[in-house]
mmCIF file of C-alpha atoms in Angstrom:
data_model
loop_
_atom_site.group_PDB
_atom_site.id
_atom_site.type_symbol
_atom_site.label_atom_id
_atom_site.label_comp_id
_atom_site.label_asym_id
_atom_site.label_seq_id
_atom_site.Cartn_x
_atom_site.Cartn_y
_atom_site.Cartn_z
ATOM 1 C CA MET A 658 -12.578 29.119 -45.878
ATOM 2 C CA ARG A 659 -15.546 26.830 -45.289
ATOM 3 C CA TYR A 660 -13.556 23.954 -46.812
ATOM 4 C CA LEU A 661 -10.620 24.551 -44.455
ATOM 5 C CA LEU A 662 -12.963 24.717 -41.467
ATOM 6 C CA THR A 663 -14.535 21.406 -42.483
ATOM 7 C CA ILE A 664 -11.112 19.756 -42.751
ATOM 8 C CA LEU A 665 -10.130 21.112 -39.325
ATOM 9 C CA LEU A 666 -13.318 19.812 -37.710
ATOM 10 C CA MET A 667 -12.832 16.404 -39.313
ATOM 11 C CA THR A 668 -9.251 16.258 -38.034
ATOM 12 C CA VAL A 669 -10.239 17.167 -34.466
ATOM 13 C CA SER A 670 -13.079 14.666 -34.574
ATOM 14 C CA GLY A 671 -10.718 11.959 -35.774
ATOM 15 C CA LEU A 672 -8.279 12.619 -32.948
ATOM 16 C CA ALA A 673 -11.055 12.544 -30.355
ATOM 17 C CA GLN A 674 -12.318 9.224 -31.664
ATOM 18 C CA SER A 675 -8.913 7.518 -32.004
ATOM 19 C CA THR A 676 -9.395 6.047 -28.540
ATOM 20 C CA GLN A 677 -12.866 4.832 -27.650
ATOM 21 C CA LEU A 678 -14.532 3.550 -24.507
ATOM 22 C CA GLN A 679 -14.894 -0.224 -24.822
ATOM 23 C CA GLY A 680 -16.578 -1.012 -21.523
ATOM 24 C CA VAL A 681 -17.054 -0.072 -17.890
ATOM 25 C CA GLY A 682 -17.359 -2.463 -14.964
ATOM 26 C CA SER A 683 -17.396 -2.794 -11.194
ATOM 27 C CA PHE A 684 -14.335 -4.189 -9.410
ATOM 28 C CA GLU A 685 -15.906 -5.999 -6.462
ATOM 29 C CA ILE A 686 -14.500 -8.215 -3.722
ATOM 30 C CA LEU A 687 -17.070 -10.212 -1.720
ATOM 31 C CA ASN A 688 -19.850 -8.033 -3.184
ATOM 32 C CA GLN A 689 -18.100 -4.875 -1.964
ATOM 33 C CA PRO A 690 -17.422 -2.442 -4.859
ATOM 34 C CA LEU A 691 -13.912 -1.002 -4.690
ATOM 35 C CA PHE A 692 -13.442 0.610 -8.112
ATOM 36 C CA VAL A 693 -15.410 1.521 -11.197
ATOM 37 C CA VAL A 694 -13.133 0.665 -14.112
ATOM 38 C CA ALA A 695 -13.193 1.871 -17.723
ATOM 39 C CA LEU A 696 -11.310 0.324 -20.645
ATOM 40 C CA TYR A 697 -10.401 2.391 -23.708
ATOM 41 C CA ALA A 698 -9.021 0.977 -26.940
ATOM 42 C CA GLY A 699 -7.964 2.067 -30.397
ATOM 43 C CA GLU A 700 -10.829 2.556 -32.823
ATOM 44 C CA ASP A 701 -8.965 1.130 -35.795
ATOM 45 C CA TYR A 702 -8.549 -2.238 -34.072
ATOM 46 C CA ALA A 703 -12.095 -2.254 -32.752
ATOM 47 C CA SER A 704 -13.494 -1.841 -36.252
ATOM 48 C CA GLU A 705 -12.382 -5.354 -37.184
ATOM 49 C CA ALA A 706 -14.937 -7.840 -35.911
ATOM 50 C CA LYS A 707 -12.467 -10.677 -35.377
ATOM 51 C CA ALA A 708 -9.680 -8.604 -33.869
ATOM 52 C CA LYS A 709 -9.564 -7.612 -30.227
ATOM 53 C CA PRO A 710 -9.248 -3.862 -29.652
ATOM 54 C CA ALA A 711 -5.729 -2.825 -28.695
ATOM 55 C CA PRO A 712 -5.994 -1.497 -25.125
ATOM 56 C CA GLU A 713 -4.864 2.105 -24.817
ATOM 57 C CA LYS A 714 -6.018 3.089 -21.342
ATOM 58 C CA LEU A 715 -7.409 1.475 -18.192
ATOM 59 C CA GLU A 716 -8.880 3.862 -15.639
ATOM 60 C CA PHE A 717 -9.792 2.955 -12.049
ATOM 61 C CA LYS A 718 -11.940 5.248 -9.891
ATOM 62 C CA VAL A 719 -12.273 4.454 -6.193
ATOM 63 C CA VAL A 720 -15.870 4.039 -5.000
ATOM 64 C CA ASP A 721 -15.084 2.576 -1.569
ATOM 65 C CA GLU A 722 -14.605 4.938 1.367
ATOM 66 C CA LYS A 723 -11.015 3.841 1.963
ATOM 67 C CA ILE A 724 -8.541 1.268 0.639
ATOM 68 C CA SER A 725 -5.387 0.849 2.722
ATOM 69 C CA ILE A 726 -1.965 0.238 1.204
ATOM 70 C CA ARG A 727 -2.066 -3.324 2.528
ATOM 71 C CA GLN A 728 -5.514 -3.962 1.034
ATOM 72 C CA TYR A 729 -4.463 -2.503 -2.315
ATOM 73 C CA ARG A 730 -1.396 -4.714 -2.631
ATOM 74 C CA LYS A 731 -3.167 -7.806 -1.335
ATOM 75 C CA LEU A 732 -6.079 -7.521 -3.754
ATOM 76 C CA TRP A 733 -3.753 -7.158 -6.735
ATOM 77 C CA GLN A 734 -1.622 -10.088 -5.631
ATOM 78 C CA GLU A 735 -4.782 -12.175 -5.413
ATOM 79 C CA VAL A 736 -6.021 -10.975 -8.807
ATOM 80 C CA PHE A 737 -2.798 -11.972 -10.541
ATOM 81 C CA ALA A 738 -2.613 -15.245 -8.608
ATOM 82 C CA VAL A 739 -5.988 -16.307 -10.034
ATOM 83 C CA ALA A 740 -5.327 -15.449 -13.680
ATOM 84 C CA GLN A 741 -1.552 -15.772 -14.153
ATOM 85 C CA ASP A 742 1.128 -18.358 -13.449
ATOM 86 C CA ARG A 743 4.534 -18.099 -11.767
ATOM 87 C CA GLN A 744 6.285 -17.372 -15.058
ATOM 88 C CA VAL A 745 4.300 -14.153 -15.451
ATOM 89 C CA TRP A 746 5.288 -13.051 -11.939
ATOM 90 C CA GLN A 747 8.936 -13.642 -12.793
ATOM 91 C CA THR A 748 8.743 -11.909 -16.178
ATOM 92 C CA TYR A 749 6.947 -8.837 -14.847
ATOM 93 C CA SER A 750 8.378 -8.772 -11.328
ATOM 94 C CA SER A 751 9.876 -5.286 -11.726
ATOM 95 C CA ASP A 752 6.672 -3.825 -13.196
ATOM 96 C CA LEU A 753 4.513 -5.484 -10.555
ATOM 97 C CA GLN A 754 6.681 -4.274 -7.695
ATOM 98 C CA THR A 755 6.591 -0.713 -9.042
ATOM 99 C CA PHE A 756 2.823 -0.872 -9.575
ATOM 100 C CA PHE A 757 2.250 -2.151 -6.035
ATOM 101 C CA GLN A 758 4.386 0.664 -4.613
ATOM 102 C CA VAL A 759 2.771 3.521 -6.553
ATOM 103 C CA ILE A 760 0.274 3.877 -3.710
ATOM 104 C CA LYS A 761 2.041 5.379 -0.682
ATOM 105 C CA GLY A 762 -1.028 6.135 1.410
ATOM 106 C CA PRO A 763 -4.650 5.028 1.706
ATOM 107 C CA LEU A 764 -6.838 5.493 -1.353
ATOM 108 C CA ILE A 765 -10.118 7.274 -0.700
ATOM 109 C CA ASN A 766 -13.398 7.762 -2.543
ATOM 110 C CA ASN A 767 -13.001 9.483 -5.954
ATOM 111 C CA ASP A 768 -9.260 8.805 -6.252
ATOM 112 C CA GLN A 769 -8.274 7.596 -9.699
ATOM 113 C CA ILE A 770 -5.483 5.429 -11.057
ATOM 114 C CA VAL A 771 -4.824 5.407 -14.803
ATOM 115 C CA LEU A 772 -2.669 3.047 -16.849
ATOM 116 C CA GLU A 773 -2.132 4.538 -20.298
ATOM 117 C CA ARG A 774 -0.103 3.503 -23.324
ATOM 118 C CA ARG A 775 2.334 6.200 -24.380
ATOM 119 C CA ASP A 776 4.884 5.462 -27.076
ATOM 120 C CA SER A 777 6.745 2.354 -25.883
ATOM 121 C CA ALA A 778 5.652 2.413 -22.248
ATOM 122 C CA THR A 779 2.732 2.136 -19.838
ATOM 123 C CA VAL A 780 2.400 5.315 -17.798
ATOM 124 C CA VAL A 781 0.742 5.070 -14.373
ATOM 125 C CA SER A 782 -0.954 8.213 -13.083
ATOM 126 C CA VAL A 783 -2.618 8.882 -9.737
ATOM 127 C CA ASN A 784 -5.066 11.790 -9.633
ATOM 128 C CA TYR A 785 -3.715 13.343 -12.850
ATOM 129 C CA ARG A 786 -0.036 13.148 -11.871
ATOM 130 C CA GLN A 787 2.392 10.688 -13.439
ATOM 131 C CA HIS A 788 3.804 8.359 -10.786
ATOM 132 C CA ALA A 789 5.516 5.530 -12.687
ATOM 133 C CA VAL A 790 6.583 4.297 -16.101
ATOM 134 C CA LEU A 791 6.276 0.561 -16.772
ATOM 135 C CA SER A 792 6.863 -1.634 -19.800
ATOM 136 C CA ALA A 793 4.485 -1.266 -22.755
ATOM 137 C CA GLU A 794 3.383 -4.864 -22.245
ATOM 138 C CA PHE A 795 2.133 -4.230 -18.707
ATOM 139 C CA LEU A 796 -1.101 -2.586 -19.874
ATOM 140 C CA ASP A 797 -1.793 -5.588 -22.109
ATOM 141 C CA LEU A 798 -1.077 -7.910 -19.182
ATOM 142 C CA MET A 799 -3.446 -6.005 -16.906
ATOM 143 C CA VAL A 800 -6.293 -6.087 -19.433
ATOM 144 C CA ALA A 801 -5.689 -9.767 -20.206
ATOM 145 C CA THR A 802 -5.726 -10.556 -16.480
ATOM 146 C CA LEU A 803 -8.993 -8.729 -15.782
ATOM 147 C CA THR A 804 -10.743 -10.179 -18.841
ATOM 148 C CA ALA A 805 -9.372 -13.735 -18.664
ATOM 149 C CA ARG A 806 -11.788 -16.616 -19.235
ATOM 150 C CA ILE A 807 -11.332 -17.600 -15.582
ATOM 151 C CA ALA A 808 -11.626 -14.025 -14.404
ATOM 152 C CA PRO A 809 -10.555 -12.962 -10.897
ATOM 153 C CA VAL A 810 -13.523 -10.540 -10.822
ATOM 154 C CA PRO A 811 -16.315 -11.885 -13.094
ATOM 155 C CA GLU A 812 -18.508 -8.774 -12.751
ATOM 156 C CA LEU A 813 -15.633 -6.587 -13.922
ATOM 157 C CA ARG A 814 -14.846 -8.869 -16.861
ATOM 158 C CA ALA A 815 -18.427 -8.616 -18.098
ATOM 159 C CA GLY A 816 -18.354 -4.839 -17.894
ATOM 160 C CA LEU A 817 -15.009 -4.374 -19.643
ATOM 161 C CA LEU A 818 -16.139 -6.660 -22.470
ATOM 162 C CA GLY A 819 -19.387 -4.728 -22.881
ATOM 163 C CA LEU A 820 -21.595 -7.622 -21.768
ATOM 164 C CA LEU A 821 -23.632 -5.868 -19.071
ATOM 165 C CA PRO A 822 -27.352 -5.062 -19.438
ATOM 166 C CA GLU A 823 -27.890 -1.544 -20.780
ATOM 167 C CA GLU A 824 -29.392 -0.156 -17.568
ATOM 168 C CA GLU A 825 -26.554 -1.464 -15.390
ATOM 169 C CA ASN A 826 -23.996 -0.173 -17.868
ATOM 170 C CA ASP A 827 -25.581 3.295 -17.859
ATOM 171 C CA ASP A 828 -25.585 3.395 -14.048
ATOM 172 C CA LEU A 829 -21.878 2.560 -13.947
ATOM 173 C CA LEU A 830 -21.101 5.180 -16.584
ATOM 174 C CA ARG A 831 -22.879 7.855 -14.560
ATOM 175 C CA GLN A 832 -21.013 6.805 -11.425
ATOM 176 C CA PHE A 833 -17.729 6.834 -13.338
ATOM 177 C CA ASP A 834 -18.328 10.285 -14.829
ATOM 178 C CA ARG A 835 -19.270 11.831 -11.471
ATOM 179 C CA SER A 836 -16.180 10.562 -9.665
ATOM 180 C CA GLU A 837 -13.403 13.169 -9.552
ATOM 181 C CA PRO A 838 -10.732 13.951 -6.921
ATOM 182 C CA THR A 839 -10.734 17.384 -5.295
ATOM 183 C CA LEU A 840 -7.883 19.836 -5.878
ATOM 184 C CA GLY A 841 -6.774 19.312 -2.290
ATOM 185 C CA ARG A 842 -6.642 15.566 -2.784
ATOM 186 C CA ILE A 843 -4.680 15.956 -6.028
ATOM 187 C CA SER A 844 -2.064 17.983 -4.138
ATOM 188 C CA GLU A 845 -2.015 15.441 -1.321
ATOM 189 C CA THR A 846 -1.332 12.430 -3.547
ATOM 190 C CA ALA A 847 1.212 14.439 -5.557
ATOM 191 C CA ARG A 848 3.349 14.476 -2.404
ATOM 192 C CA TRP A 849 3.686 10.703 -2.735
ATOM 193 C CA LEU A 850 6.139 11.432 -5.545
ATOM 194 C CA ARG A 851 8.633 12.747 -2.986
ATOM 195 C CA MET A 852 8.474 9.620 -0.843
ATOM 196 C CA LYS A 853 11.214 7.056 -1.282
ATOM 197 C CA PRO A 854 10.145 3.596 -2.489
ATOM 198 C CA GLU A 855 10.169 0.796 0.037
ATOM 199 C CA ASN A 856 13.248 -1.384 0.215
ATOM 200 C CA GLU A 857 11.737 -4.567 -1.176
ATOM 201 C CA SER A 858 13.894 -6.983 -3.119
ATOM 202 C CA ARG A 859 11.083 -8.768 -4.941
ATOM 203 C CA VAL A 860 7.366 -9.164 -5.409
ATOM 204 C CA SER A 861 5.632 -11.884 -3.394
ATOM 205 C CA GLN A 862 5.695 -15.106 -5.366
ATOM 206 C CA LEU A 863 2.848 -17.515 -5.921
#
């Protein structure tokens, strides 16, 4: 009996550790924090010193009071414009358009957006509800964009790569852990799922 219990505990522990936090950083524009962002990756990849961890989840938690739809789309267009070329926009135009349109109302403090790898897709959730399914490569693209050598948000790059001083990292982790949407807000953003997508033919080009 004790042997079986030990095996069960080891199995549960292994599942819990299969995806590990790699880093947490502040997404800032002009010194104004908008999101606290956490990157999770597979433990098996992270164990190899020369191999980059395979990203499994990227989680954004809003720390600004309000981010309008226009601001949200504009900041992401600018982020991708800095780190990626026109070919990337063309290749991922459908994913980008869907990602831009996931938000159908202003984001407020404690809202969260999660991009998570599931099977052969990237699932986008807003406040614990699934809102879109994108290509599996989109999560990799997002992580590569935010951690590029010429990073659109240098402070965020440092955090996601685990390069921040310990005290700053701990402060961000506490802020990240405390940030949770209310039940009322979860219901409110769930109604976005019933809204029709905008009639846009393409994503803005560089």
